[in-house]
Coordinates of C-alpha atoms and ligand atoms in Angstrom, one line a residue:
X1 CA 233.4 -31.7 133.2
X2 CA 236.9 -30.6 131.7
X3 CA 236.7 -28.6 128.6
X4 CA 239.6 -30.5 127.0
X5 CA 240.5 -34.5 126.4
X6 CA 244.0 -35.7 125.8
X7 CA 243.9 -38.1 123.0
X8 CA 247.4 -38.8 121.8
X9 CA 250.2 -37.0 120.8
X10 CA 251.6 -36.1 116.7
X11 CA 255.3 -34.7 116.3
X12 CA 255.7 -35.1 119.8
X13 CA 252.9 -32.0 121.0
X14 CA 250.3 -33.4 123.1
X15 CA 246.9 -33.1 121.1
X16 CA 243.8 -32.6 122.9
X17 CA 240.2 -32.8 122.1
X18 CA 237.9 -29.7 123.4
X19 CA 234.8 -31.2 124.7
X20 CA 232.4 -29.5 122.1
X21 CA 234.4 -31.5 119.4
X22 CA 233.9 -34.7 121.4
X23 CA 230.1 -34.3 121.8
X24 CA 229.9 -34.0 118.4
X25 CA 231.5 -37.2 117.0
X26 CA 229.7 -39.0 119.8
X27 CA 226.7 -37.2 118.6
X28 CA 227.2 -37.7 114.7
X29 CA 228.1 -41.6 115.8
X30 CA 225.1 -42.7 117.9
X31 CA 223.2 -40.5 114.9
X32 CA 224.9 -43.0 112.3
X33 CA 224.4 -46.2 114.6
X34 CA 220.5 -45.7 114.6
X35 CA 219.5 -44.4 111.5
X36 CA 221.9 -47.3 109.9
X37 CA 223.4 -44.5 107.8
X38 CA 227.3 -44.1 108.2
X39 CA 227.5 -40.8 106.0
X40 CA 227.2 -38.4 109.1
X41 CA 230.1 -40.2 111.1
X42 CA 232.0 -40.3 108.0
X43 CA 231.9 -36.5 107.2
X44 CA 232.9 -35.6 111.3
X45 CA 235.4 -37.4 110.7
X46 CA 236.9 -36.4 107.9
X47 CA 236.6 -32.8 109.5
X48 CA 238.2 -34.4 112.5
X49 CA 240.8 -35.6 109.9
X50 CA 241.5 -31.8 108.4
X51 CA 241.7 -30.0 111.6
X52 CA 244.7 -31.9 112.7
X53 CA 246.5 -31.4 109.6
X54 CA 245.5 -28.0 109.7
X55 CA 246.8 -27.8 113.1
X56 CA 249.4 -29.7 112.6
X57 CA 251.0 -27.2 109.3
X58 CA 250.6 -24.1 111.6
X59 CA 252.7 -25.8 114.3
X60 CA 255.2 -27.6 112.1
X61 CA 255.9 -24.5 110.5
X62 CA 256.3 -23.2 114.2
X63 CA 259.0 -25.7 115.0
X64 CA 260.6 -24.6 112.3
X65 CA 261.1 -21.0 113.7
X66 CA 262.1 -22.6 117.1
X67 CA 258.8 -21.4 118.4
X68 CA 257.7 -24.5 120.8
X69 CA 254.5 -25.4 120.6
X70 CA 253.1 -27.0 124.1
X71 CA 249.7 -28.5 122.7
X72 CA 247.1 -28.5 120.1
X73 CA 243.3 -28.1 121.3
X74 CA 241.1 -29.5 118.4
X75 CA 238.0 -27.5 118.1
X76 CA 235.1 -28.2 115.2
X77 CA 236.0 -25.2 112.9
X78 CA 239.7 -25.3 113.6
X79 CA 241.8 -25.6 116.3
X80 CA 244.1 -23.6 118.8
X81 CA 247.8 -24.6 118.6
X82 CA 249.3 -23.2 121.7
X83 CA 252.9 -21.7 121.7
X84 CA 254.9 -21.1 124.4
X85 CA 255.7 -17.5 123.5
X86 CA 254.2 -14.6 121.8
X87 CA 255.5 -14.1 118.2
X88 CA 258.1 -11.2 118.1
X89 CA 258.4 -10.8 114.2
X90 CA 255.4 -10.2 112.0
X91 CA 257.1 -12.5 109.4
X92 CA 257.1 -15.7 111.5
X93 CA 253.1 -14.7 112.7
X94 CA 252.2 -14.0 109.0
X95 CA 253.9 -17.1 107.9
X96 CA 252.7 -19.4 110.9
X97 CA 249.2 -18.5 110.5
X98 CA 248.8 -19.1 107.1
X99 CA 250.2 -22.4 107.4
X100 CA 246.7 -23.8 108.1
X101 CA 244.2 -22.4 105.8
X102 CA 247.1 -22.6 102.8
X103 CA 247.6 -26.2 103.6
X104 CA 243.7 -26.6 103.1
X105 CA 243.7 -24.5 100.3
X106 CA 246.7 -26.6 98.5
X107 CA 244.9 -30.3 99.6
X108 CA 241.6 -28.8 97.9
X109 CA 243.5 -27.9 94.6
X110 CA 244.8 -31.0 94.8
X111 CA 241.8 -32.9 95.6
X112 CA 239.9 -30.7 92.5
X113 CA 242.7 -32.0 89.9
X114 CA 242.0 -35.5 91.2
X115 CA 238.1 -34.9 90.8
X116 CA 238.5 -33.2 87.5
X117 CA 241.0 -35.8 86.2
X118 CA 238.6 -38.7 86.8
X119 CA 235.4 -36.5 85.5
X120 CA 234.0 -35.7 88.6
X121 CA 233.6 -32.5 89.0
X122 CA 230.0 -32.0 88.3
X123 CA 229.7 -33.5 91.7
X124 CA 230.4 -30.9 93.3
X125 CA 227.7 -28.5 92.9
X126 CA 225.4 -28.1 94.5
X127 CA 228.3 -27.2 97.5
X128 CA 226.2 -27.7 100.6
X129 CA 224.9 -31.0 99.4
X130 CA 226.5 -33.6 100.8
X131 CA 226.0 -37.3 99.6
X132 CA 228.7 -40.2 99.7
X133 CA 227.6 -43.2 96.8
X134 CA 231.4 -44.1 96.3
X135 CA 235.0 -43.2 96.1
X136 CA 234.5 -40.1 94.3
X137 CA 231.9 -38.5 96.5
X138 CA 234.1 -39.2 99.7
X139 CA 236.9 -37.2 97.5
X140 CA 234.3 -34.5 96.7
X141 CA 233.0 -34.0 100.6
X142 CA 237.0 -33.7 101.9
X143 CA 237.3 -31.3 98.8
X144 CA 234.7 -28.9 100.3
X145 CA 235.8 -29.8 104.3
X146 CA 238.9 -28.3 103.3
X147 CA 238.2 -25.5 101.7
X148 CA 235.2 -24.3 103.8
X149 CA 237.8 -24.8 106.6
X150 CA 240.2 -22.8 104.8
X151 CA 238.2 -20.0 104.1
X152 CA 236.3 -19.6 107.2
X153 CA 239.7 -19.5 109.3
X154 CA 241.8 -17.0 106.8
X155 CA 238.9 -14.3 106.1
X156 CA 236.9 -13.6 109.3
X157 CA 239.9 -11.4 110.5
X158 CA 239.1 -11.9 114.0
X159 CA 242.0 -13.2 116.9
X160 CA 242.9 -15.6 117.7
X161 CA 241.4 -17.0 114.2
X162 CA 243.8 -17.6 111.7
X163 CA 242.9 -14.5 109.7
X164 CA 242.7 -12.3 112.9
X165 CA 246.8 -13.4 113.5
X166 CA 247.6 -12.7 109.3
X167 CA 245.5 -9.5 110.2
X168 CA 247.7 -8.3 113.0
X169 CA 250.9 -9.3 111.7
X170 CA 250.2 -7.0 108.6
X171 CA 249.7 -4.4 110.8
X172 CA 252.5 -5.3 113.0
X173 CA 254.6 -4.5 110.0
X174 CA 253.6 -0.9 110.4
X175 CA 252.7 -0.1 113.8
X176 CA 254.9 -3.2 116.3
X177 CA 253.0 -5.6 118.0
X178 CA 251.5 -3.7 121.5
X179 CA 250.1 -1.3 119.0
X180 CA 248.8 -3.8 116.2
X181 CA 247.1 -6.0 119.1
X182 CA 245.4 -3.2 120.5
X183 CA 243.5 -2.6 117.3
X184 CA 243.2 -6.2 116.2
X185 CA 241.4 -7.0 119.4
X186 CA 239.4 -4.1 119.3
X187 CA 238.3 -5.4 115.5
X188 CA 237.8 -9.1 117.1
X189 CA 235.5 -8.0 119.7
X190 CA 233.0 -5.9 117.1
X191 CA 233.0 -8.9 115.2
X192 CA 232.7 -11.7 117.9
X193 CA 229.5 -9.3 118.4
X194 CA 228.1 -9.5 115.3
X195 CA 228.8 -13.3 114.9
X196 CA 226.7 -13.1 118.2
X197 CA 223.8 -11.2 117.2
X198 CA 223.8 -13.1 114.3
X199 CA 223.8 -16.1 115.8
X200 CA 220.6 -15.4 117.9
X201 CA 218.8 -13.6 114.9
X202 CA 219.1 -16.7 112.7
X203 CA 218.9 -18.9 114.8
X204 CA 222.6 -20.4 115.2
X205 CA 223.8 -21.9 118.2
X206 CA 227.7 -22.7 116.1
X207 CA 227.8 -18.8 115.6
X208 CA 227.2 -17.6 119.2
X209 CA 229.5 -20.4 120.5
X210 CA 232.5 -19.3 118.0
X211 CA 231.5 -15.7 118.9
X212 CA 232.3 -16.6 122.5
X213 CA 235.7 -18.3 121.7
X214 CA 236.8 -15.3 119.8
X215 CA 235.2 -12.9 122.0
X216 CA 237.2 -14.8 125.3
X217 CA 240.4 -15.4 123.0
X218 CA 240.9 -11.5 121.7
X219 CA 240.3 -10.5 125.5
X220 CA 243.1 -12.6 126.9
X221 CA 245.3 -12.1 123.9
X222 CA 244.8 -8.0 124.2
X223 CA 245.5 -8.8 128.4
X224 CA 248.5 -10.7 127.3
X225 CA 250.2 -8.5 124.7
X226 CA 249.5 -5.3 127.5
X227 CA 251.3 -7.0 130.3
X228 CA 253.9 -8.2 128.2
X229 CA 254.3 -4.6 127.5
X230 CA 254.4 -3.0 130.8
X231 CA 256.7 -5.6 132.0
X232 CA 259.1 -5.3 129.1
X233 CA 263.2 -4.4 130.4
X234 CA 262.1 -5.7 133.9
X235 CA 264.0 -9.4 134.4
X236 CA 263.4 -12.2 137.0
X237 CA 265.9 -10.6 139.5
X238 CA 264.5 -6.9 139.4
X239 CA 260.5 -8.3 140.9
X240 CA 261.3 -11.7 143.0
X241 CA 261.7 -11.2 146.2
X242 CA 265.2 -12.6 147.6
X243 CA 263.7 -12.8 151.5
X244 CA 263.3 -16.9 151.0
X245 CA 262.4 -18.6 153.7
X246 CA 263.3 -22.5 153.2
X247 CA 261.3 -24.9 155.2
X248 CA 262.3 -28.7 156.0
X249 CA 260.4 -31.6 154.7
X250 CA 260.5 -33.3 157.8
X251 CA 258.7 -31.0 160.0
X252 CA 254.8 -31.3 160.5
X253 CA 252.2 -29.2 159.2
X254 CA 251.2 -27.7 162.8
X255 CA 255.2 -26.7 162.8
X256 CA 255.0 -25.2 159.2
X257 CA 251.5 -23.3 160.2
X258 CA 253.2 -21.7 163.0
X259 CA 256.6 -20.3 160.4
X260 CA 253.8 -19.6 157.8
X261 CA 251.7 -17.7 160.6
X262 CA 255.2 -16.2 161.4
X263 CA 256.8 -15.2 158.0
X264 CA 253.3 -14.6 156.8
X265 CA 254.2 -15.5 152.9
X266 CA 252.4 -17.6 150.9
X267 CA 254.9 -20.3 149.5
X268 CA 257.9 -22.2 150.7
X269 CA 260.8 -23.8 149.0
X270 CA 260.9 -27.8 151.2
X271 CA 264.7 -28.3 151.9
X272 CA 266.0 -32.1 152.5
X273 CA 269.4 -32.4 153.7
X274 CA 270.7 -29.3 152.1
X275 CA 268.8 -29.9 148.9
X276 CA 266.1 -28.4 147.5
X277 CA 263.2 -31.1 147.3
X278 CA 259.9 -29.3 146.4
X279 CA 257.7 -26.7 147.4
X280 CA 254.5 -26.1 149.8
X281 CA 251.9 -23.9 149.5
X282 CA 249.0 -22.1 151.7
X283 CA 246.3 -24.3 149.7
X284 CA 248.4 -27.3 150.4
X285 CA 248.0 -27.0 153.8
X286 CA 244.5 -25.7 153.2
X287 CA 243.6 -29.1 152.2
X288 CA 244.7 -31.4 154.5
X289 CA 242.2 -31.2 157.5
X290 CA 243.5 -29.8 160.8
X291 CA 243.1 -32.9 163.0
X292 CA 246.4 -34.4 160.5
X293 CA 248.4 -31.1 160.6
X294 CA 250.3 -32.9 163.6
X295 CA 251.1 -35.8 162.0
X296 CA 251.5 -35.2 158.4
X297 CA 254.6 -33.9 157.8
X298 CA 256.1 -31.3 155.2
X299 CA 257.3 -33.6 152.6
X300 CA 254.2 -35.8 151.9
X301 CA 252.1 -32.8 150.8
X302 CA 254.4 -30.7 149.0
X303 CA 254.4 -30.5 145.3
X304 CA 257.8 -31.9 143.8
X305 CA 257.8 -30.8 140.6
X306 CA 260.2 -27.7 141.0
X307 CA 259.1 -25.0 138.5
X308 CA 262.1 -22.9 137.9
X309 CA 263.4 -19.7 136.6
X310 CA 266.7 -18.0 136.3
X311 CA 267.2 -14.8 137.7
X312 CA 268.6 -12.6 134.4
X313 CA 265.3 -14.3 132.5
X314 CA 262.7 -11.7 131.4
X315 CA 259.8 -11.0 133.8
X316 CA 257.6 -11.7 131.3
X317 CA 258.6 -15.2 130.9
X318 CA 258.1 -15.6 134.6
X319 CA 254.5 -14.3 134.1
X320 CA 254.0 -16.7 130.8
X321 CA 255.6 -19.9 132.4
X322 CA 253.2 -19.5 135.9
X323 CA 250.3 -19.1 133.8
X324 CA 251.4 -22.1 131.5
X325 CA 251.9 -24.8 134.3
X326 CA 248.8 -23.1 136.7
X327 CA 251.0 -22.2 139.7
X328 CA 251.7 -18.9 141.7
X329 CA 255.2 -18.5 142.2
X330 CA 258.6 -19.8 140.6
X331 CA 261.8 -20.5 142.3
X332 CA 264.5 -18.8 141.2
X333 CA 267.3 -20.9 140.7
X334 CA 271.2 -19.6 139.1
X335 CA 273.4 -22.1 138.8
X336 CA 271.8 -24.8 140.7
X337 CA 271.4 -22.2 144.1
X338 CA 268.3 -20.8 145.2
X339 CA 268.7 -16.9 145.0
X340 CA 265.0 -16.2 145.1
X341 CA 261.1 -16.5 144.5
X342 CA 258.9 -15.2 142.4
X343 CA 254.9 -14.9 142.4
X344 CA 252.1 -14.0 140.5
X345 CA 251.6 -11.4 143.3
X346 CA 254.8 -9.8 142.9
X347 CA 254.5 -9.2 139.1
X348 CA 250.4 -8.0 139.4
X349 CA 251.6 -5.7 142.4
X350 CA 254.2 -4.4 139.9
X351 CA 251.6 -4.0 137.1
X352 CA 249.3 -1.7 139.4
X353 CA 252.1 0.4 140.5
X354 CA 252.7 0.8 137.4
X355 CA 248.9 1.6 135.5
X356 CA 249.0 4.2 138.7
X357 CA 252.3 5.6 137.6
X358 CA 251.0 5.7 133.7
X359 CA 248.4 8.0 134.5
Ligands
ZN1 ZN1 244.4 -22.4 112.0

């Protein structure tokens, strides 16, 4: 089973649904279906309804930095918008991760005046009951969607939470990113732990599943920001190695086994006529059985889409853009000519030289 659902796209970013999300509105609608009662699917949905704008603020304000955002994953208690680099400047992460608990916080004010203005506010208590009779009870229950939303993604400062990113970008402030990160992570695990224990004491299977996701999310984000500092000065050019050797698209798989046995690296820009046409892999000829190596050729299992990088780009970028797209290696291209590769090898052997050297 995949963990996330593609279900459409908003502003152009590609909006997935994580699996948990869609068990639960399949859950809460098969719920509603027998028991005749369409109050449960009406309050996922408005929650369905409030993450994506919630989402949607954090990455809008985003865009608006320049920061690209390459998809939003919709989880029950929030989401993850996913950018495509690392926030250099506390003010832009301060100001992007408030976006989505203030936007909650300014929809419930304005959903309160609404409430108060048509004498509805003694609705509202008590908080955690939820009923829906008319209008003003389906105002009321998106009232308290969006500020519980609000409040449980700006104050549990835990990454990669909302209030775990305004966290560290206060501290970023003082200390710089690698520095703030380290301790921000450190803070997110102790929590995640807490949630955990919590979640088992009471019990709560929500808690111990958001204590995983932030558990998970403040280890990769503490892997990230380390590597991004250990590779920081190095560019493109400095770590790919220039050695390429270009194979033609026309030759079969038992030929290419033979150059790959030869050369002994792992990938290999496919040349047609001069032109650079894709690019094979070991576990692309891994999975073609070897009966067909002689009579498949080159170009039919090769992956075309040509991932590119430019040599005088940062290392770091390389790093971000394999991980991104799932692949290995990059070619490096300047100014339409092949100069290079780089792979996932070359920057992890660069990162253990480099821990050795540290210490
Ligand atoms: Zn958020």
């Amino acid at each position: 089973m995949r963990d996330n659902y593609r279900i459409g796209s908003i502003f152009g970013i590609p909006l997935e649904l994580h699996v948990s999300f869609l068990l639960l509105l399949l859950f809460f609608f098969m719920y509603s279906a027998f028991t005749l009662n369409p109050e449960p699917f009406i309050y996922i949905v408005m929650l369905f309804a409030t993450v994506t704008l919630h989402e949607l603020s954090h990455s809008l304000v985003a865009r608006r930095y320049g920061i690209r955002i390459s998809k939003i994953t919709l989880l029950p208690f929030g989401g993850i918008a996913s950018m495509d680099e690392m926030p250099k400047d506390p003010k832009k992460e301060f100001a992007i991760a408030i976006a989505g608990p203030g936007f909650n916080f300014i929809v419930g004010g304005l959903s309160l005046m609404v409430i108060a203005a048509f004498g509805g506010l003694g609705e509202i208590s008590p908080f955690f009951e939820l009923k829906i009779r008319g209008l003003m009870d389906l105002l009321v229950v998106f009232f308290k969607v969006n500020i519980l939303l609000g409040i449980f993604n700006l104050f549990i400062p835990a990454l990669p939470m909302d209030g775990g990113r305004v966290f560290r970008s206060l501290l970023a402030f003082k200390l710089g990113f690698p520095a703030a990160t380290e301790i921000a992570t450190g803070i997110a695990k102790l929590i995640a732990i807490f949630m955990a224990l919590t979640g088992v004491l009471l019990p709560n299977l929500w808690l111990i599943f958001i204590a995983f996701f932030v558990y998970i999310g403040a280890t990769q984000e503490g892997e990230v920001s380390r590597i991004n500092l250990m590779l920081s000065g190095l560019k493109v050019k400095d770590l790919m190695s220039t050695q390429v050797v270009a194979v033609d698209s026309d030759i079969t798989l038992e030929e290419f086994a033979e150059i790959m046995f030869e050369k002994r690296h792992m990938g290999y820009p496919v040349v047609s006529e001069g032109k650079l046409v894709g690019i094979i892999t070991f576990s692309d000829l891994s999975r073609v059985p070897r009966e067909e190596w002689s009579i498949k050729r080159v170009g039919d299992v090769m992956t075309k889409r040509l991932l590119t990088i430019g040599p005088e780009e940062e290392a770091f970028e390389a790093f971000m853009r394999m991980a991104r797209a799932g692949v290995g290696r990059l070619l490096v291209v300047d100014e339409g000519r092949l100069v290079g590769i780089i792979s996932k090898t070359d920057l992890l052997r660069t990162l253990e030289i480099m821990r050795l050297m540290r210490y």
